[in-house]
mmCIF file of C-alpha atoms in Angstrom:
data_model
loop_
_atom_site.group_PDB
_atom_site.id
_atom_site.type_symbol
_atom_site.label_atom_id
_atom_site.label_comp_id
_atom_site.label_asym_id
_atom_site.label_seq_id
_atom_site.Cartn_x
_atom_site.Cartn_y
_atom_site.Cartn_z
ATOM 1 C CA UNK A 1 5.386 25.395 22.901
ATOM 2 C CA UNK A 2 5.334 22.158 21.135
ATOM 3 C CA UNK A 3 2.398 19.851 20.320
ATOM 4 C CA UNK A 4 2.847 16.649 23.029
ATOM 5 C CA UNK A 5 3.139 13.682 20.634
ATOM 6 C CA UNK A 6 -0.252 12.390 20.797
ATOM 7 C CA UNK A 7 -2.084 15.393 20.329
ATOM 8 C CA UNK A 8 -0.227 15.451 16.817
ATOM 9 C CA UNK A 9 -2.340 13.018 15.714
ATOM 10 C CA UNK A 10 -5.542 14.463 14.355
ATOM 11 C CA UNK A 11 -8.704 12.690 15.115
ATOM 12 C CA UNK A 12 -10.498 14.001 11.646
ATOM 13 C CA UNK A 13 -9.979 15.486 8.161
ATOM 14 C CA UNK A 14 -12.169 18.225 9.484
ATOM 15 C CA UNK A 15 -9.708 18.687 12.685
ATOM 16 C CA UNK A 16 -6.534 18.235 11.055
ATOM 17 C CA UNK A 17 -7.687 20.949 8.159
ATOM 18 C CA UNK A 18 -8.603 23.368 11.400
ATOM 19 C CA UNK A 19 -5.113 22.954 12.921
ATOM 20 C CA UNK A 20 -3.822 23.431 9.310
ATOM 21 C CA UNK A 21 -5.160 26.727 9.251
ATOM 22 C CA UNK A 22 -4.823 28.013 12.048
ATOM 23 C CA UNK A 23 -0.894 27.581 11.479
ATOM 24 C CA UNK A 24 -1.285 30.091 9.066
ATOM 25 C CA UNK A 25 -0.593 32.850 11.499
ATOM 26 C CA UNK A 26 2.490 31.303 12.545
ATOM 27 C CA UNK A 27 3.427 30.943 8.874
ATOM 28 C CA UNK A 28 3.498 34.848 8.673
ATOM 29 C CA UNK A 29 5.425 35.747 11.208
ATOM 30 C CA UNK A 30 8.141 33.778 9.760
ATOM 31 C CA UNK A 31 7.167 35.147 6.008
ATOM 32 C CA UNK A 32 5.025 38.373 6.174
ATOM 33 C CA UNK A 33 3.861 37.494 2.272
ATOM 34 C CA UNK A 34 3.124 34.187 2.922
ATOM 35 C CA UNK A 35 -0.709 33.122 1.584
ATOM 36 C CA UNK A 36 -3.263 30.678 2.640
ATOM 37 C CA UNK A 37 -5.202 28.983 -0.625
ATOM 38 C CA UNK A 38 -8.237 26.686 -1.151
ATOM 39 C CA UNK A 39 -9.231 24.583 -3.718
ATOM 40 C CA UNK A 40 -13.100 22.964 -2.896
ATOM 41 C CA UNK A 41 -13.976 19.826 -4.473
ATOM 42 C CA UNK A 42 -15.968 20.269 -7.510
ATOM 43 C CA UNK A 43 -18.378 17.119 -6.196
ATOM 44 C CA UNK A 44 -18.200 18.129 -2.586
ATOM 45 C CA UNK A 45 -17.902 22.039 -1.438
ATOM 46 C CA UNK A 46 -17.232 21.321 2.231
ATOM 47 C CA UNK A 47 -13.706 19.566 1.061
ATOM 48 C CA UNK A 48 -10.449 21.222 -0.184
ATOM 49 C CA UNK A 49 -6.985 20.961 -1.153
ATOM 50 C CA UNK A 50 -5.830 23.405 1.544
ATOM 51 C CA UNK A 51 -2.170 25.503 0.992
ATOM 52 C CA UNK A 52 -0.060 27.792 2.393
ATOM 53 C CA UNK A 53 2.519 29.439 0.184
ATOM 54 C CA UNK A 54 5.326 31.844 0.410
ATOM 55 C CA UNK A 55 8.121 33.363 -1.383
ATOM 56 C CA UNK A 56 11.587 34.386 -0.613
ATOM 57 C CA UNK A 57 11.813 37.629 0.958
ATOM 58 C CA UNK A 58 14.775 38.695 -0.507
ATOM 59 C CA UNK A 59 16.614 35.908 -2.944
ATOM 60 C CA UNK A 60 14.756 33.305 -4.173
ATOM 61 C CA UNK A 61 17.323 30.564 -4.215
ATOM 62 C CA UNK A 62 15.062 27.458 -2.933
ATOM 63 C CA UNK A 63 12.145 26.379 -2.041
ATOM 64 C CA UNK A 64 10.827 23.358 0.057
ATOM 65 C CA UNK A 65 7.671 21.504 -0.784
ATOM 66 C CA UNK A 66 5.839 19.934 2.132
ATOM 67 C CA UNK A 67 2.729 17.508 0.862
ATOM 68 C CA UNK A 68 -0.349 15.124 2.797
ATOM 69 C CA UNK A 69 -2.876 13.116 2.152
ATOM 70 C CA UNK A 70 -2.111 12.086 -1.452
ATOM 71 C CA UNK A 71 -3.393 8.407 -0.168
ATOM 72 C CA UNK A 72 -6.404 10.054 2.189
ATOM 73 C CA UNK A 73 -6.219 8.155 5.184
ATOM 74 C CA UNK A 74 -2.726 8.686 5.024
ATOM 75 C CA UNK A 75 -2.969 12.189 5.771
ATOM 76 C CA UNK A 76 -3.734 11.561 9.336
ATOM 77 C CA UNK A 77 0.082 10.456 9.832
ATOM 78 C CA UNK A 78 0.879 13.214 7.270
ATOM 79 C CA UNK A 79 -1.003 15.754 9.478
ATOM 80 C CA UNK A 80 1.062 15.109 12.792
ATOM 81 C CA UNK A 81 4.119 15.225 10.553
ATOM 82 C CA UNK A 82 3.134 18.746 8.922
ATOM 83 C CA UNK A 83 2.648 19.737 12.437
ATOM 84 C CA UNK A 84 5.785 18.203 13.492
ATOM 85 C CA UNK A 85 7.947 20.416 10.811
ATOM 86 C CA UNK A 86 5.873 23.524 11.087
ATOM 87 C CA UNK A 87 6.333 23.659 14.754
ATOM 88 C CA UNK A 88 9.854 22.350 15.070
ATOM 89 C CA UNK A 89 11.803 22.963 11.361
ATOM 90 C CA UNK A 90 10.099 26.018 9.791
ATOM 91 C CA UNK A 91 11.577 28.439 12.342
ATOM 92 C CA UNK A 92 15.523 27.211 11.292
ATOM 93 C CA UNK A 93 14.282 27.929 7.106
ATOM 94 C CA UNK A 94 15.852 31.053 6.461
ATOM 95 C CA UNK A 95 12.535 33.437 4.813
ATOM 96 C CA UNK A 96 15.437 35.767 3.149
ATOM 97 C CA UNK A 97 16.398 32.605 0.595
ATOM 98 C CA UNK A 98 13.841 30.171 0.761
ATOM 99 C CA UNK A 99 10.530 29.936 -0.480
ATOM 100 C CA UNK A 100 7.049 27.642 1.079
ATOM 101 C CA UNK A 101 4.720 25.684 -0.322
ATOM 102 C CA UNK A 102 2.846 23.513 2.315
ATOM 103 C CA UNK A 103 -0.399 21.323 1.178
ATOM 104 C CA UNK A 104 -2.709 20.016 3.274
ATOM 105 C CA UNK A 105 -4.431 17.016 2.527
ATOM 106 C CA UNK A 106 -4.134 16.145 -1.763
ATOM 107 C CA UNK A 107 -6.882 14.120 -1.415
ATOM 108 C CA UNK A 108 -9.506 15.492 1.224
ATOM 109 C CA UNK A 109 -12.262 12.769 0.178
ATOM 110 C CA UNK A 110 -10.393 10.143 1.098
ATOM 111 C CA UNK A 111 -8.921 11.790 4.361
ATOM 112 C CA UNK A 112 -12.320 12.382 5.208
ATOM 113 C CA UNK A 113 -13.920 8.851 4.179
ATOM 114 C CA UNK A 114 -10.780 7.134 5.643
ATOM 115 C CA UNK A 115 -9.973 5.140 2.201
ATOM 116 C CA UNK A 116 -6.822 6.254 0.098
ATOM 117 C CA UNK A 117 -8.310 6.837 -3.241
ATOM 118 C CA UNK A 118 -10.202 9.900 -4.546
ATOM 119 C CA UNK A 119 -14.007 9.871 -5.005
ATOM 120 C CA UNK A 120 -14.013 7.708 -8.454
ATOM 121 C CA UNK A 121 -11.894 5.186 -6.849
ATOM 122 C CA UNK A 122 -8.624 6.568 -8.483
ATOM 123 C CA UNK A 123 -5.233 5.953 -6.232
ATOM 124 C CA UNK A 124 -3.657 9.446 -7.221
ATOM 125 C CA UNK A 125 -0.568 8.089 -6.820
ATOM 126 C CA UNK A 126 -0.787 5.937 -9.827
ATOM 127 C CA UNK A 127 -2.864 9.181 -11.949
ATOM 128 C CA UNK A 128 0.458 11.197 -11.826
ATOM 129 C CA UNK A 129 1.593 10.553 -15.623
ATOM 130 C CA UNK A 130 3.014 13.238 -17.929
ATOM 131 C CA UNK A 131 -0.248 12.887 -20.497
ATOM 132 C CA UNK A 132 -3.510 10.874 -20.353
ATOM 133 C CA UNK A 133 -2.018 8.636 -23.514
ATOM 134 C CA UNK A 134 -0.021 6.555 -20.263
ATOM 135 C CA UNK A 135 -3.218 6.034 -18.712
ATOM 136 C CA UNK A 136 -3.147 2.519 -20.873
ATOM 137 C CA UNK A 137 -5.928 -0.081 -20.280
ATOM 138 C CA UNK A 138 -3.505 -2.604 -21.586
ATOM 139 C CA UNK A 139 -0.714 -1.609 -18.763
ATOM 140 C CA UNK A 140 -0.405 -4.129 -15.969
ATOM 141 C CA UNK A 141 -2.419 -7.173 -17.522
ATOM 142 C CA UNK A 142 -1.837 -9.593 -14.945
ATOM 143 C CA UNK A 143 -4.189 -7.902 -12.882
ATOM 144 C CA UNK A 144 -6.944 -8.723 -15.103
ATOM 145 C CA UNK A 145 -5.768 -12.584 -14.281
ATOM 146 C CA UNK A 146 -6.230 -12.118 -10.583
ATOM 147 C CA UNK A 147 -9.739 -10.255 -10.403
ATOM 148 C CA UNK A 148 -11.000 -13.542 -7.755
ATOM 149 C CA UNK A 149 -8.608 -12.401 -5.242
ATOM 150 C CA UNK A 150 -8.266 -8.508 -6.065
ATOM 151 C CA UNK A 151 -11.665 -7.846 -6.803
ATOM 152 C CA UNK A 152 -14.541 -10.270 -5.512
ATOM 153 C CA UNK A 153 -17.868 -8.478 -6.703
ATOM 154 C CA UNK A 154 -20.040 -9.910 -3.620
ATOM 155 C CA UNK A 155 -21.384 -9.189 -0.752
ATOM 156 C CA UNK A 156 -18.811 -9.872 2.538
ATOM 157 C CA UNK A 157 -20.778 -12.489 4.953
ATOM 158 C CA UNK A 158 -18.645 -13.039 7.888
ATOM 159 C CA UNK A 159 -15.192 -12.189 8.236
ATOM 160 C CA UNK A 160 -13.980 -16.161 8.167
ATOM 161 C CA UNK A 161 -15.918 -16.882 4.970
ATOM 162 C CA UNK A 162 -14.381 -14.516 3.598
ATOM 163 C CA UNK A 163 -10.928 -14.636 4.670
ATOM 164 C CA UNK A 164 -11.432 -18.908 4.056
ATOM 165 C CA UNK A 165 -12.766 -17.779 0.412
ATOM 166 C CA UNK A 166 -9.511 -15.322 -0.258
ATOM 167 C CA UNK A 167 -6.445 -18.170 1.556
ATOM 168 C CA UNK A 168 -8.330 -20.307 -1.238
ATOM 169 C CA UNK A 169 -8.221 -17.925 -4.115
ATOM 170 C CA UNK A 170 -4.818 -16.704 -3.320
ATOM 171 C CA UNK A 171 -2.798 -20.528 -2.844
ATOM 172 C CA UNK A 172 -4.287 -21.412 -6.533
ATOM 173 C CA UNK A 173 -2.808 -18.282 -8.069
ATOM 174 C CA UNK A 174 0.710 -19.065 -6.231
ATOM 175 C CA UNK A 175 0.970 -22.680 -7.979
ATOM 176 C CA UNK A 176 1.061 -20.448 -10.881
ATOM 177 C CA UNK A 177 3.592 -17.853 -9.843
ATOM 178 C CA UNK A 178 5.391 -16.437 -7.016
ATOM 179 C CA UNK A 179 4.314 -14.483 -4.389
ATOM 180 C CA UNK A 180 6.804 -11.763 -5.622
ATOM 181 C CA UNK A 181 4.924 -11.682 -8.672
ATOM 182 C CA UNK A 182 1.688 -11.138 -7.463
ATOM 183 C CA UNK A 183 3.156 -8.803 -5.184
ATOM 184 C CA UNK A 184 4.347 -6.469 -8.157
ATOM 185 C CA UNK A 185 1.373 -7.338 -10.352
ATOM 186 C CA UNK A 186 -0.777 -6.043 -7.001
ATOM 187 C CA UNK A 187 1.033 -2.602 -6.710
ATOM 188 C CA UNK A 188 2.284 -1.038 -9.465
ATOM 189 C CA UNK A 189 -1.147 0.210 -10.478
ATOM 190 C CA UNK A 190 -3.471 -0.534 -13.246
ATOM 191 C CA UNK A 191 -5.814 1.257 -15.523
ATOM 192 C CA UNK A 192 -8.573 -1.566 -16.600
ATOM 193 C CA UNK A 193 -10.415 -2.346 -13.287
ATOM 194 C CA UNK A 194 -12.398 1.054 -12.261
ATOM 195 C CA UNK A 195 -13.754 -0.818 -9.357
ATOM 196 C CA UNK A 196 -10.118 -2.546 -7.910
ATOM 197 C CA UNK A 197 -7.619 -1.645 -5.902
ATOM 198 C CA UNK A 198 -4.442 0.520 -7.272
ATOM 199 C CA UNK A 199 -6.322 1.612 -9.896
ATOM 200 C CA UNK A 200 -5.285 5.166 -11.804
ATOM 201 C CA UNK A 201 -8.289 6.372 -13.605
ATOM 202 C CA UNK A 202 -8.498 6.456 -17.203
ATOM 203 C CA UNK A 203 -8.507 10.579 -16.537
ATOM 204 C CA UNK A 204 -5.838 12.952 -14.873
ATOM 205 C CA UNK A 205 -8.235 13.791 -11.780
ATOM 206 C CA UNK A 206 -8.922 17.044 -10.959
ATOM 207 C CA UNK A 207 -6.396 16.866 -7.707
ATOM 208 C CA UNK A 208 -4.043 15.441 -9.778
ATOM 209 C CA UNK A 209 -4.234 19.341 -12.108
ATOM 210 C CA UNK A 210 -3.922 20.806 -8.747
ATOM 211 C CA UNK A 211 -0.720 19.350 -8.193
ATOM 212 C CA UNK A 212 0.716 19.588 -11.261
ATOM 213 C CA UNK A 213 0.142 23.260 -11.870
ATOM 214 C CA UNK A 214 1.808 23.798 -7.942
ATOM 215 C CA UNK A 215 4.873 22.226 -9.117
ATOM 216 C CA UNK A 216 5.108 23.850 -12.378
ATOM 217 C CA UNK A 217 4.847 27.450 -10.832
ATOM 218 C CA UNK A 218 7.419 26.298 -8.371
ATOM 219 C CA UNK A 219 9.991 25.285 -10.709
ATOM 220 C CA UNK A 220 9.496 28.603 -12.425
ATOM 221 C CA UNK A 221 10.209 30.519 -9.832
ATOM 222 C CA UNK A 222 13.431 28.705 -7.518
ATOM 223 C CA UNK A 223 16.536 26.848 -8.849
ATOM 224 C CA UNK A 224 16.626 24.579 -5.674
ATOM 225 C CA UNK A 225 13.574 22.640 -4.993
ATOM 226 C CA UNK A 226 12.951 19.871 -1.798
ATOM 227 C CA UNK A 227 9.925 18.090 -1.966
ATOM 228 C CA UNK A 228 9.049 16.040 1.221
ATOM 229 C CA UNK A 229 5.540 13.741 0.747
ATOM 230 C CA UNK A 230 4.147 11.735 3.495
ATOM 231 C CA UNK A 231 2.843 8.403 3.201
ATOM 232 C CA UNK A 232 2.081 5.680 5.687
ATOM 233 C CA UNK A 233 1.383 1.492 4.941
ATOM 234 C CA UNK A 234 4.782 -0.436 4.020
ATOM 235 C CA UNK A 235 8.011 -1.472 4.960
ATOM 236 C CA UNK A 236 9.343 -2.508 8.610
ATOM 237 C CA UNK A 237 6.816 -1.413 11.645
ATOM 238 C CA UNK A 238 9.286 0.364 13.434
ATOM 239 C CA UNK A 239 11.453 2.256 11.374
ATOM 240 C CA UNK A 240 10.488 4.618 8.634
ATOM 241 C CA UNK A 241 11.886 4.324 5.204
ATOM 242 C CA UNK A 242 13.170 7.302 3.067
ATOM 243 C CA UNK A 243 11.657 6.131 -0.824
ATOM 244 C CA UNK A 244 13.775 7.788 -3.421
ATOM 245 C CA UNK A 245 12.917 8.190 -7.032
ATOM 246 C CA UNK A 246 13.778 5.802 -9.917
ATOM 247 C CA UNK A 247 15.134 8.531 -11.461
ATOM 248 C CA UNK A 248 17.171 9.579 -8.497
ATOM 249 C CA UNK A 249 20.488 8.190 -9.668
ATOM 250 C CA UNK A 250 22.691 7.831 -7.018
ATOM 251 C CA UNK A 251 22.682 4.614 -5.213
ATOM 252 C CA UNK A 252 20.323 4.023 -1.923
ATOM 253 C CA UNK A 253 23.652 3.455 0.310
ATOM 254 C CA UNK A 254 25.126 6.965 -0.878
ATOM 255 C CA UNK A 255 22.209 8.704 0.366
ATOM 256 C CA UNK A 256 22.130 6.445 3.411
ATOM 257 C CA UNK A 257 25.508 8.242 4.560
ATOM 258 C CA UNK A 258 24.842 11.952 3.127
ATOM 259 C CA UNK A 259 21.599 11.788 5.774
ATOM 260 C CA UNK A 260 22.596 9.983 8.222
ATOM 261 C CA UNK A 261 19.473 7.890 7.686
ATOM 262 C CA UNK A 262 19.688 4.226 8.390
ATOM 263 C CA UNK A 263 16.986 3.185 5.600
ATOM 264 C CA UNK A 264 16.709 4.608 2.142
ATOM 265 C CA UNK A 265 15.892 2.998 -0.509
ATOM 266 C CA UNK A 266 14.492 3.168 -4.315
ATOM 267 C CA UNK A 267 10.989 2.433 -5.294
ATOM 268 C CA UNK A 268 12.345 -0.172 -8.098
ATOM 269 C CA UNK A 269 11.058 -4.067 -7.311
ATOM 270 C CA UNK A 270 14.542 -4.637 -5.708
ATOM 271 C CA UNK A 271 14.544 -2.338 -3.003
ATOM 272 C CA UNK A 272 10.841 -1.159 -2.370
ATOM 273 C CA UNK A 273 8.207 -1.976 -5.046
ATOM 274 C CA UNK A 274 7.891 -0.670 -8.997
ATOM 275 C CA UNK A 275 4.900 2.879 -9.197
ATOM 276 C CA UNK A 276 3.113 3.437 -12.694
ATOM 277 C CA UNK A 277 2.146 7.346 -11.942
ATOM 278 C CA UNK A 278 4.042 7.779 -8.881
ATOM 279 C CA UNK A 279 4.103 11.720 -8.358
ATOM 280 C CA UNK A 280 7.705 11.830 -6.681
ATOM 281 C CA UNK A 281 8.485 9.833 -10.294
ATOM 282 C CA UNK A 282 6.407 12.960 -12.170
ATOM 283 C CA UNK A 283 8.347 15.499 -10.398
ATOM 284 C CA UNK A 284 11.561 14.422 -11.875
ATOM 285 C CA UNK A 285 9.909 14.131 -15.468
ATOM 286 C CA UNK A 286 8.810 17.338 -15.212
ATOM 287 C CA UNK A 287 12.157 18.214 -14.350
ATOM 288 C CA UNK A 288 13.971 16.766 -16.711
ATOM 289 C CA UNK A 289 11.571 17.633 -19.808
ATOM 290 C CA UNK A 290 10.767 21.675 -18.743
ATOM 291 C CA UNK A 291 13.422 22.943 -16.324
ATOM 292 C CA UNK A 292 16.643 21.288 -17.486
ATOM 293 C CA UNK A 293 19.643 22.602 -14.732
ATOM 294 C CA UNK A 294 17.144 23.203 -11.452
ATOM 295 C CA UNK A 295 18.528 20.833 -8.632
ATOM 296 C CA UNK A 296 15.883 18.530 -7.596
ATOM 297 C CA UNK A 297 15.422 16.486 -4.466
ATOM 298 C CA UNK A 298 12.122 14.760 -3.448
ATOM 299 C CA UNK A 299 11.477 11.701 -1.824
ATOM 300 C CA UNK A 300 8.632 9.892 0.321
ATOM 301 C CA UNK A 301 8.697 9.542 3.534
ATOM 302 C CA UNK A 302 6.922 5.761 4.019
ATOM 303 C CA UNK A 303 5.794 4.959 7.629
ATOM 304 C CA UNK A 304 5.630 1.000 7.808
ATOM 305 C CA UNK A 305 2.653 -0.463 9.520
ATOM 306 C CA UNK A 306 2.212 -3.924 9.767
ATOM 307 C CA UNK A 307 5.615 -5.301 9.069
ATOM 308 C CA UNK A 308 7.557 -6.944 6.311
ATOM 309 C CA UNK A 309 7.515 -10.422 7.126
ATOM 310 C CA UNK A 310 5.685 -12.893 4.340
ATOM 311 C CA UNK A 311 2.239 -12.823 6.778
ATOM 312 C CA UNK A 312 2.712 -9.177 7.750
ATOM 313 C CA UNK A 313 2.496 -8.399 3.376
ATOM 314 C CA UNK A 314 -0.623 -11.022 3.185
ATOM 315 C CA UNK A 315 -2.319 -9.023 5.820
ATOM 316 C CA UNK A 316 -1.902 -5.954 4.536
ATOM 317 C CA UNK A 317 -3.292 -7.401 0.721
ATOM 318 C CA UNK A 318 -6.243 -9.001 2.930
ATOM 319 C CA UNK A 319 -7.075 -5.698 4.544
ATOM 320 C CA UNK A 320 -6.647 -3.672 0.889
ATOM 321 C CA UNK A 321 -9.149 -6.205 -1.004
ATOM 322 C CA UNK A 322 -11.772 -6.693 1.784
ATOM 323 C CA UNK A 323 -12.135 -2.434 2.212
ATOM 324 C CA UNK A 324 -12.227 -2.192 -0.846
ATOM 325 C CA UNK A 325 -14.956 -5.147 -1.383
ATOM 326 C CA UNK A 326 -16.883 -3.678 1.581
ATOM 327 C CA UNK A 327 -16.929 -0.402 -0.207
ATOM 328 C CA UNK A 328 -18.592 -1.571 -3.111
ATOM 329 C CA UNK A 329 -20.532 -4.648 -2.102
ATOM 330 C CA UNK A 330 -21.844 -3.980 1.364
ATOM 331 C CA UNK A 331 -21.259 -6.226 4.255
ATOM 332 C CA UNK A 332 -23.748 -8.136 5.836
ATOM 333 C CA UNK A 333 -22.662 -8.347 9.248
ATOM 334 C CA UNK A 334 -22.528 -5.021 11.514
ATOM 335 C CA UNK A 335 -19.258 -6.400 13.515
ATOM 336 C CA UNK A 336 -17.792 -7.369 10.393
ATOM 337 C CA UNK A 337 -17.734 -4.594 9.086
ATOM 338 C CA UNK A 338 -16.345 -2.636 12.004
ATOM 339 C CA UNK A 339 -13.582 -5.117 12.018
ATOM 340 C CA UNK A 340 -12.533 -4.843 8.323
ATOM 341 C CA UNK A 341 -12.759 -1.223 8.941
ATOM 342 C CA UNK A 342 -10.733 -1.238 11.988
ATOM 343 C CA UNK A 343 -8.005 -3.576 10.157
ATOM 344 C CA UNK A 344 -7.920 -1.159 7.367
ATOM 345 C CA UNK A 345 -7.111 2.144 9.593
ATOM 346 C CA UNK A 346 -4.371 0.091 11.770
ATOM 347 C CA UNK A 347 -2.536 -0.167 8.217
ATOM 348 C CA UNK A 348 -2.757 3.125 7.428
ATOM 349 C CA UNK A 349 -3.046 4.694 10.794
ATOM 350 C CA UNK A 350 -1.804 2.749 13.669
ATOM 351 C CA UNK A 351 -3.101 3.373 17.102
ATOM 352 C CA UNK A 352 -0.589 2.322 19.179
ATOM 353 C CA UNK A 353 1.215 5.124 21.160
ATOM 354 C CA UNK A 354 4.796 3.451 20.701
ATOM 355 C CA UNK A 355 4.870 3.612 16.759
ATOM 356 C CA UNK A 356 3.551 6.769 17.189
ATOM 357 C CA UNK A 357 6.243 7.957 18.810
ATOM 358 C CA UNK A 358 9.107 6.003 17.147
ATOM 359 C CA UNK A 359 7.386 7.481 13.857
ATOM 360 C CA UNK A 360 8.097 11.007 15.587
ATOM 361 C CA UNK A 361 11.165 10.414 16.084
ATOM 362 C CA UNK A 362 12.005 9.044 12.878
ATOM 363 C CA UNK A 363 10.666 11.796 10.945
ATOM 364 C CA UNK A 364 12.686 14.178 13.185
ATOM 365 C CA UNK A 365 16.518 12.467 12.459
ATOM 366 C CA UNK A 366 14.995 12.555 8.770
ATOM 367 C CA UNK A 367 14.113 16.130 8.624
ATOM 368 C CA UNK A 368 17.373 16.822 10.380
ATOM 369 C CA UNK A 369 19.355 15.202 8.002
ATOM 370 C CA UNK A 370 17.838 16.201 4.888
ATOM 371 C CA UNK A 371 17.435 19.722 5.504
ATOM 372 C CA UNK A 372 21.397 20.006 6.671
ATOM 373 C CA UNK A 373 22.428 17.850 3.964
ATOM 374 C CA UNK A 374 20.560 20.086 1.068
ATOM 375 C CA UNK A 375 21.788 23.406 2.785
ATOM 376 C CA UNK A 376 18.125 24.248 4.198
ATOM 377 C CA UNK A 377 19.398 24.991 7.561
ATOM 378 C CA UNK A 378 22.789 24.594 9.773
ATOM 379 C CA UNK A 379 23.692 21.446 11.693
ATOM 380 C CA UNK A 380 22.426 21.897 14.939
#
């Protein structure tokens, strides 16, 4: 029986990780090897990476990679998806070919604290570089530039001040440059401002190791490998976007029609927006520099929140820098503070049943057409 669509939704990390594991069983009887792992927190005992992994029964020609939770609060949408494709997909995988690797929540501090970066404030997916060397201070220097509207180190008063304060802040950087340049200097990452937003550490973090060392064992063992990571915050409110690789080669429309997926597109400044230490980006390194010859597909899927439109983006940047200012600063006000928070979760975890639903459904004619497409299961 499947999960009604608002019961996919998972109303904590500690919830979500529950259903996780209970899915387990189900797991086996589809693949009798299959394994359940967990990785606690060296800070914090009570959190884990959480996985479930199985091989190919008989041939080990693929394997598909399901990730959550690489942003935190992100891995409430990730959750219903997992769900979603455990539930609906993983019965049409054939066990005799195809391998498993399912993870649970990447970053389980920030799933649980609702914020997408790890405990040291690091965005993971801008820690995903091939050595610590690219973790450069010097990368991204604009950002340093806008510190008054990316990282006010104050208390936040009253909603208005502040959002008076920031309208301010932000309209003297634009005489300078556009908006699309602050846009890009805002989210490609940086690796100078421990305390702003975007910001990837100046270490690979111990999630990031996790990762890595998945991926790596995965690639040893299958020549095929699909890699579908779930991600919520940007792009149009009502209609999911497939985000494909730099590295992925073939033009956005191409993949458009081999899917049958009305909106793919490259994270490159023309189609999406640029990623220092994007993991999808790593994946293809890795790739490329250790296991020349395996065929490689893995993309994002990116559930858009508050819109595109030129106020929709400014919201979203407002909501980023005040959680984040909250966070380290305090608030003064009580209802502040619950509105700031509030803001923050509708942008990474919208409420309203309708995009829940049209999310559903998007995911579904995605799955659909990426797992025919790649020769995971038949056309229905």
């Amino acid at each position: 029986m499947l999960t009604k669509i608002p019961a996919l939704f998972p109303l904590s990390y500690e919830q979500s990780r529950d259903r996780f594991l209970h899915s387990f069983d189900f797991v086996q009887t589809l693949w009798a090897n299959a394994r359940r792992y967990r990785y606690p927190l060296s800070q914090f005992n009570d959190l884990s990476i959480d996985w479930i992994q199985a091989d190919a029964t008989q041939r080990a020609e693929r394997v598909l990679i399901f990730t959550t939770g690489e942003h935190g609060i992100e891995g409430f949408v990730g959750s219903a998806m997992m769900q979603r494709f455990i539930e609906v997909y993983l019965p049409r995988l054939n066990p005799m070919d195809t391998g498993l690797l399912l993870v649970h929540a990447i970053n389980p501090w920030g799933m649980q604290s609702k914020r997408r970066t790890n405990p040291n404030n690091v965005d993971l997916n801008r820690n995903f570089v091939a050595d610590k060397i690219s973790l450069d201070p010097s990368f991204n220097p604009g950002f340093g530039e806008l510190e008054a509207i990316f990282n006010q180190n104050e208390h936040v008063q009253s909603y208005g001040t502040a959002n008076v304060k920031f309208m301010i802040d932000l309209a003297r950087h634009l005489k300078k440059e556009s908006w699309e340049q602050l846009r890009a200097t805002w989210l490609v990452g940086q690796y100078s401002h421990p305390k702003g937003i975007h910001y990837g550490g100046n270490l690979i973090q111990e999630e990031t190791s996790v990762l890595k060392g998945l991926y790596h064992q995965e690639f040893n063992s299958y020549p095929q490998i699909l890699h579908l990571d779930m991600h919520t915050g940007y792009g149009p409110r009502y209609q999911m976007s497939i985000v494909n690789s730099v590295h992925e080669k073939r033009p956005s429309d191409e993949w458009v029609r081999k899917f049958d997926y009305p909106l793919i597109v490259a994270a490159n400044p023309e189609e999406f927006y640029a990623i220092s230490g994007d993991m999808i980006d790593y994946i293809y390194t890795l790739r490329d520099r250790s296991f020349s010859g395996k065929r490689l597909y893995a993309t994002s899927f990116e559930f858009g929140t508050f819109g595109e439109k030129i106020t929709d983006r400014l919201r979203t940047l407002r909501a980023m820098v005040f959680e984040n200012q909250m966070y380290w600063n305090g608030c003064v006000s009580a209802r502040t503070r619950t509105r700031i928070k509030g803001e923050f979760e509708e942008l990474f975890y919208p409420s309203e049943a309708k995009w829940r639903a049209k999310a559903v459904a998007d995911a579904d004619r995605a799955f659909e057409g990426i797992l025919t497409a790649e020769g995971y299961v038949s056309a229905n």
